[in-house]
Short mmCIF file of C-alpha atoms in Angstrom, two decimals:
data_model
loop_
_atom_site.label_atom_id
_atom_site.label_comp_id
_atom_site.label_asym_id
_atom_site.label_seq_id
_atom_site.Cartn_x
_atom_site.Cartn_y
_atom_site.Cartn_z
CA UNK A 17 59.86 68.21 10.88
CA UNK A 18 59.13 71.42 12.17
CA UNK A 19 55.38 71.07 12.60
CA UNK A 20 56.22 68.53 14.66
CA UNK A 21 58.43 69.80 16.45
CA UNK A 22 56.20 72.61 17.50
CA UNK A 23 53.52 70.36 18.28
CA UNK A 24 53.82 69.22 22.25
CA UNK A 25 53.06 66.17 23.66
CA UNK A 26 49.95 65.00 23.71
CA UNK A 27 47.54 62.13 25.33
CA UNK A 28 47.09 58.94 23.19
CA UNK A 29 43.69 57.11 22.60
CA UNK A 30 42.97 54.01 22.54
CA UNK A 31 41.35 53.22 18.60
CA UNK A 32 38.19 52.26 19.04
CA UNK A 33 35.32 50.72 16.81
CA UNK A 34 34.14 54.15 15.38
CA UNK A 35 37.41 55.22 14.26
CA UNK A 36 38.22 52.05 13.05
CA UNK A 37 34.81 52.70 10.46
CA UNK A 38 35.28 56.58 10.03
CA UNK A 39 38.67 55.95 8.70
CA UNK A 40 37.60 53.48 6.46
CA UNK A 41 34.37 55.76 5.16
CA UNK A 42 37.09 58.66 4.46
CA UNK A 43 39.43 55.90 2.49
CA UNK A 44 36.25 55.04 0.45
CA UNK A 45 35.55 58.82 0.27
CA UNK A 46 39.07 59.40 -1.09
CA UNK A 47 38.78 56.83 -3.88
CA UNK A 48 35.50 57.80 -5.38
CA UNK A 49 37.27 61.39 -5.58
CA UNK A 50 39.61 60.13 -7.25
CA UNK A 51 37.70 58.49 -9.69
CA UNK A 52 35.78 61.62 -10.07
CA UNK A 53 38.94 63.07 -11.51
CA UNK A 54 39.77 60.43 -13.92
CA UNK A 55 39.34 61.08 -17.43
CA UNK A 56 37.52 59.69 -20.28
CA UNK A 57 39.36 56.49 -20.97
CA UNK A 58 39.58 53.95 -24.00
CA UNK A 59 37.76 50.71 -23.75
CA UNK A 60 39.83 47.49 -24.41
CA UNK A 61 38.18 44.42 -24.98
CA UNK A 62 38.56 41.85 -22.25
CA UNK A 63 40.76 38.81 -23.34
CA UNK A 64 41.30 35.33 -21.61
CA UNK A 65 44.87 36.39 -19.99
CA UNK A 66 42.56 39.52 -18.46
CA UNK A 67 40.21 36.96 -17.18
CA UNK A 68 42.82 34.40 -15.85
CA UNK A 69 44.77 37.31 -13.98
CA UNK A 70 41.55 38.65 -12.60
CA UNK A 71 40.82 34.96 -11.13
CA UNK A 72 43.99 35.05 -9.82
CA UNK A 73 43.82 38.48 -8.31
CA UNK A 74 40.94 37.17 -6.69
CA UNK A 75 42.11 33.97 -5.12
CA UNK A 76 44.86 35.86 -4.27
CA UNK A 77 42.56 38.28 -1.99
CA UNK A 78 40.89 35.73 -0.47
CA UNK A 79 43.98 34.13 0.50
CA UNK A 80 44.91 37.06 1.53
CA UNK A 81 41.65 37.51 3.86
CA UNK A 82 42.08 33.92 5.47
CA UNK A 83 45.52 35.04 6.75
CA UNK A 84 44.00 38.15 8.09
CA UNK A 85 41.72 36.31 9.75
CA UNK A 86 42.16 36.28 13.60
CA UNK A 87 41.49 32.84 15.99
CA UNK A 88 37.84 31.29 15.69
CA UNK A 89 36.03 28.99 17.80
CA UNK A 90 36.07 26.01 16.30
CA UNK A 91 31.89 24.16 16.32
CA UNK A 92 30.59 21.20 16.04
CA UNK A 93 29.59 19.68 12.48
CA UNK A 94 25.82 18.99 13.05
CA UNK A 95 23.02 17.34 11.46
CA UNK A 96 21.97 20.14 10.30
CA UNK A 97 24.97 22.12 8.71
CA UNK A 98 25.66 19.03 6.89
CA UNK A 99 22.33 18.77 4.81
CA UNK A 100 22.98 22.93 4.41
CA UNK A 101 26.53 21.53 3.09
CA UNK A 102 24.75 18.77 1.13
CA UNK A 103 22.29 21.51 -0.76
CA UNK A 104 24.76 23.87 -1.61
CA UNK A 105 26.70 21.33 -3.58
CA UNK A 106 23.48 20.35 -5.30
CA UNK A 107 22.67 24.14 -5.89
CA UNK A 108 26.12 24.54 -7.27
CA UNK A 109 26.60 21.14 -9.74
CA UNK A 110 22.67 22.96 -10.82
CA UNK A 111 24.33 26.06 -11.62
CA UNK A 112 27.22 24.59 -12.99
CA UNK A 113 25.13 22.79 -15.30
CA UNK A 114 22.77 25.56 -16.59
CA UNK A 115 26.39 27.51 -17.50
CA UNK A 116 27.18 24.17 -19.97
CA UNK A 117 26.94 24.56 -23.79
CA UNK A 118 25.70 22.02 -26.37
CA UNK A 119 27.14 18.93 -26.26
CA UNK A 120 27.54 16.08 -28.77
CA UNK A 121 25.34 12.51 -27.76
CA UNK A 122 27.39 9.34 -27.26
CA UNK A 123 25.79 5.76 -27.47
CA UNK A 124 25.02 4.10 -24.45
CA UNK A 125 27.22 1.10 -24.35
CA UNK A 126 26.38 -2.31 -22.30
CA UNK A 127 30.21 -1.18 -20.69
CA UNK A 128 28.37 2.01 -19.54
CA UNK A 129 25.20 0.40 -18.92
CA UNK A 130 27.55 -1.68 -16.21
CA UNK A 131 29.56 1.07 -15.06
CA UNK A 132 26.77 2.78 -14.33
CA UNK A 133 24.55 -0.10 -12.62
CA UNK A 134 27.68 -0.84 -10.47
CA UNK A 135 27.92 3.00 -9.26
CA UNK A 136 24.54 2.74 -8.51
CA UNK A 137 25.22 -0.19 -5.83
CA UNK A 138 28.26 1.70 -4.44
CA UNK A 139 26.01 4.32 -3.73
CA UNK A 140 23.71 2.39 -2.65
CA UNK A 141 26.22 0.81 0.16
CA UNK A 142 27.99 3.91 1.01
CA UNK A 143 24.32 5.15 1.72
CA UNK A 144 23.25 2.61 3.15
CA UNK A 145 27.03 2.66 5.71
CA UNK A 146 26.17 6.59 6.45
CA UNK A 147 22.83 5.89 7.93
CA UNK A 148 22.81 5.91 11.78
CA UNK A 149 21.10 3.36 14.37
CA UNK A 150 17.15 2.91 14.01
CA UNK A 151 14.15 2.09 15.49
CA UNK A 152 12.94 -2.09 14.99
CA UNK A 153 9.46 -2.06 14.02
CA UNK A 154 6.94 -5.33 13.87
CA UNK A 155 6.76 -7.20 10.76
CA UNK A 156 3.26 -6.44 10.18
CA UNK A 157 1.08 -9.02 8.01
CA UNK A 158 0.57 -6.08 5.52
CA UNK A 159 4.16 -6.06 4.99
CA UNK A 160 4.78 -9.72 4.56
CA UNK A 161 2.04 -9.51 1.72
CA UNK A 162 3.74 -6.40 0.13
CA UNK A 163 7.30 -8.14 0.65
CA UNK A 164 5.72 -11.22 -1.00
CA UNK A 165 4.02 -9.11 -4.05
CA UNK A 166 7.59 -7.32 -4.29
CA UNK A 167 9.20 -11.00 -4.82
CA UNK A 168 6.81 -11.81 -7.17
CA UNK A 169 7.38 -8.93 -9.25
CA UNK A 170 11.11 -9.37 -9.02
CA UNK A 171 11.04 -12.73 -10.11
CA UNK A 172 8.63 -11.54 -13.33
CA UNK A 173 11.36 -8.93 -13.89
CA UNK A 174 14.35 -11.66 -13.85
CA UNK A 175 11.95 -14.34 -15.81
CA UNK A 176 11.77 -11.27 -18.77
CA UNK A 177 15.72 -10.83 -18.93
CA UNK A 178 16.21 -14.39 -19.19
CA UNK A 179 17.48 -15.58 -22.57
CA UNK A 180 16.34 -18.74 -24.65
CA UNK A 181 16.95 -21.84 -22.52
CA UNK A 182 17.66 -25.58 -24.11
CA UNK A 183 13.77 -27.76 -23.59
CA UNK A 184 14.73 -31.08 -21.37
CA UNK A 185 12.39 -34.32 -21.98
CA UNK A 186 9.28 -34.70 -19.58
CA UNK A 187 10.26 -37.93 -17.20
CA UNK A 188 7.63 -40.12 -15.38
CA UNK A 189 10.05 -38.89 -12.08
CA UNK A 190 9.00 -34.92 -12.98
CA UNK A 191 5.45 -36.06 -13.84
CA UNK A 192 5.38 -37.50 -10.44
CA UNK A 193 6.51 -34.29 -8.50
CA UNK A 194 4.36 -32.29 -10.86
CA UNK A 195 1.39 -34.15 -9.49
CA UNK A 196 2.35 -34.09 -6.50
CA UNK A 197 3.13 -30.11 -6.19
CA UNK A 198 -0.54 -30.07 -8.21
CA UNK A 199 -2.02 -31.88 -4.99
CA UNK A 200 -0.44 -30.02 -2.56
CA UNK A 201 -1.58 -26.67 -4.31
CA UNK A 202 -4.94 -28.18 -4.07
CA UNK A 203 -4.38 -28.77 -0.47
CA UNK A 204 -3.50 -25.37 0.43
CA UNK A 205 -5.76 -23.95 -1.42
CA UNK A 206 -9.18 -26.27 0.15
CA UNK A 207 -7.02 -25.28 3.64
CA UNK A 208 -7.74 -21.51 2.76
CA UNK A 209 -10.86 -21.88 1.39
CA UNK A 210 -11.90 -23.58 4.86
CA UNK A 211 -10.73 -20.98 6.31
CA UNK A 212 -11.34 -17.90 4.71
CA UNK A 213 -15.06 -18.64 3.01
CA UNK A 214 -16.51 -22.14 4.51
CA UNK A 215 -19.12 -21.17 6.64
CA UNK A 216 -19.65 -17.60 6.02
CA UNK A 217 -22.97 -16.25 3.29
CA UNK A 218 -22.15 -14.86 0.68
CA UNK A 219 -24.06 -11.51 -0.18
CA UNK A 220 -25.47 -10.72 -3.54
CA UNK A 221 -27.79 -7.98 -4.84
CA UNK A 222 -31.70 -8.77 -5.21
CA UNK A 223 -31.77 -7.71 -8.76
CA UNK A 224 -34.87 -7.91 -11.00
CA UNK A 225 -32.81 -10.46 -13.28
CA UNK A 226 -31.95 -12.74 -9.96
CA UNK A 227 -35.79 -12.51 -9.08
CA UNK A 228 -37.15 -13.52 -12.72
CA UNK A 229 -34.73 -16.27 -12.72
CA UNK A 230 -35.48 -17.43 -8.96
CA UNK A 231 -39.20 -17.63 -10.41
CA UNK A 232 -38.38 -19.81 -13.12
CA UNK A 233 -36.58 -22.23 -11.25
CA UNK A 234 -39.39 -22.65 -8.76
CA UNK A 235 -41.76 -22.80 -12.17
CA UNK A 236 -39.26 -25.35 -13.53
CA UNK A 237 -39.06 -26.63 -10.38
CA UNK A 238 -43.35 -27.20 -9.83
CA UNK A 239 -43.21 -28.72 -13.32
CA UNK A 240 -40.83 -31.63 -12.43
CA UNK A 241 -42.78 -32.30 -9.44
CA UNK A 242 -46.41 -32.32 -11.42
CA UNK A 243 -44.38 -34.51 -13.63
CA UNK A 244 -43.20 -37.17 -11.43
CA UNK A 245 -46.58 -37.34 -9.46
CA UNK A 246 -48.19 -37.60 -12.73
CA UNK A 247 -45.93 -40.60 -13.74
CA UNK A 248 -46.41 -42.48 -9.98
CA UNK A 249 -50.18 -41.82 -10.26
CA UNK A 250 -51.77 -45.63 -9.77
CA UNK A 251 -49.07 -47.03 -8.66
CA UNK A 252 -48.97 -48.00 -5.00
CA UNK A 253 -45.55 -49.35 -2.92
CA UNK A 254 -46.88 -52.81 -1.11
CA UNK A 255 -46.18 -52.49 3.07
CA UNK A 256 -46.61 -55.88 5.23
CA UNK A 257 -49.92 -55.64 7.22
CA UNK A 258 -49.00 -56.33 11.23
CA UNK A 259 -51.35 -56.74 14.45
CA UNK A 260 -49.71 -53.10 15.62
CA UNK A 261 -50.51 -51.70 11.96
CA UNK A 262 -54.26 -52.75 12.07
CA UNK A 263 -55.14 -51.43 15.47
CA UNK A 264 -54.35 -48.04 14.41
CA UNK A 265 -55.23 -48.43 11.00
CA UNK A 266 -58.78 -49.38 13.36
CA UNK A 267 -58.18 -46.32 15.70
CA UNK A 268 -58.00 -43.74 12.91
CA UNK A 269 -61.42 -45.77 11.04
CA UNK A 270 -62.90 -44.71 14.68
CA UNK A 271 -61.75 -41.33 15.34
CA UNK A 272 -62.92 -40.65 11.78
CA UNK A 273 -66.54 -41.84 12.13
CA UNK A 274 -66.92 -40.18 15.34
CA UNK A 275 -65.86 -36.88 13.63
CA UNK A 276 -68.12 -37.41 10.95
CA UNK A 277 -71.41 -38.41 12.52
CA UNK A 278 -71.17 -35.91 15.32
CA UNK A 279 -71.11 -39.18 17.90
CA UNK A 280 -69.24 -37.42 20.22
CA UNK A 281 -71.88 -34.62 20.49
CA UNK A 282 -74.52 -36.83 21.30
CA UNK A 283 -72.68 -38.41 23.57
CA UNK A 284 -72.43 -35.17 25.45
CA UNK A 285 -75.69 -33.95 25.38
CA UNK A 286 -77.18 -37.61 26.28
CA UNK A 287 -74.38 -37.01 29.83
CA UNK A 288 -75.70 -33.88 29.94
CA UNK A 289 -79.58 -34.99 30.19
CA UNK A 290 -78.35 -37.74 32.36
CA UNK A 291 -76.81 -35.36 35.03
CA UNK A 292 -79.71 -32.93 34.85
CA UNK A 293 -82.25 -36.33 35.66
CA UNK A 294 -80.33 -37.27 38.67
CA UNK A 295 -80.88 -33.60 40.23
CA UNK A 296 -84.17 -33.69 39.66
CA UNK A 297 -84.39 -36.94 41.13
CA UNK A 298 -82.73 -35.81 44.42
CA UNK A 299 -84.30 -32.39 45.14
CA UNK A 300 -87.73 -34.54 44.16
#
């Protein structure tokens, strides 16, 4: 009381930033003297009451440092943050699980087998509910084939989980639509044949193995024909003799002699002669 009162008045300043963290430095300052002058001390062993009032203690603080907390600006939940979210919760069910002991196995159970098949849809729908608006795209051909192969398979897939099934008599009426879905198979498939290979070569490799077996065939193939013209040798098929038959039959007999005993030469050189007479004759 009397320091003070001895002290005058004085001018107040404002607390700024840098006092705000010197003070604090000189708090920390004065608690690691302090420990300084601590003693030696006893261990004691940490038991679960220590570790349940030290989780307390600590959700107590932070508690305590929320209400401390001044007025934020409240943002937007974005894209973004929510995948960060999204990964963090993975991270920590990871951790969680690397922290887990041994644990005893349990059947599976066809109840948990359907419990589990049914989560599986609901997450598939509440997946399928969070997804936002999209952009159409063409059903491609490529994608009708793949949708089509994907049916397929699915159907294989159901066809193995079916049980036993009770064998029904074969009528004359499923006979008839068996023949029937036989024909129009047959149909379809001629259609796409038409189609697809009709009309177009098909390329193969000129192997030595195609080559020696294209030789045989046309060996095989000069046989047969020695054959049959050995087998029609003197044999002769009879043709009706008309007026139009025997003039050219005639013609040809003509054409052929004249060939043959050079007429046509002579008859050349004889027009030749002939021609080289008659200017003699007029320059005479």
């Amino acid at each position: 009381v009397l320091y003070k009162e001895s002290v005058g008045t004085g001018t107040p300043t404002p607390v700024t930033p840098e006092m705000e963290r010197v003070k604090r430095n000189q708090e920390i300052c004065s608690s690691v003297l302090y420990k300084e002058n601590i003693g030696k001390a006893t261990p004691t062993p940490v038991t679960p009451e220590m570790e349940r009032v030290k989780r307390n203690q600590e959700i107590i603080s932070s508690v305590l440092y929320k209400e401390n907390v001044g007025k934020v600006t409240p943002t937007p939940v974005t894209p973004e943050m929510e995948r960060v979210k999204r990964n963090q919760e993975i991270i920590s069910s990871v951790s969680y699980r690397e922290h887990l002991g041994r644990a005893t196995p349990t059947p599976v159970t066809p109840e948990m087998e359907r419990v589990k098949r049914n989560q599986e849809h609901v997450s598939a729908v509440v997946y399928k509910e969070g997804l936002g608006k999209a952009t159409p795209t063409p059903v491609t051909p490529e994608m009708e084939r793949v949708r089509r192969n994907q049916e397929h398979i699915s159907s294989v897939l159901y066809k193995e989980h079916l049980a036993k099934g009770t064998p029904t008599p074969m009528t004359p009426e499923m006979e008839r639509a068996k023949r029937n879905q036989e024909n129009i198979s047959s149909v379809l498939y001629s259609d796409s044949f038409r189609k697809q290979v009709q009309g177009k070569a098909a390329y193969v490799l000129d192997t030595p193995e195609m080559r020696r077996v294209r030789e045989t065939q046309k060996h095989i193939s000069t046989v047969k024909y020695h054959e049959d013209f050995e087998k029609s040798k003197g044999s002769f098929t009879p043709v009706v003799t008309d007026p139009i038959t025997e003039r050219v039959k005639k013609n040809m007999q003509d054409f052929s002699d004249i060939s043959y005993r050079g007429i046509q030469r002579r008859v050349v050189q004889m027009e030749r002669k002939r021609v080289e007479q008659d200017q003699e004759n007029l320059t005479g």
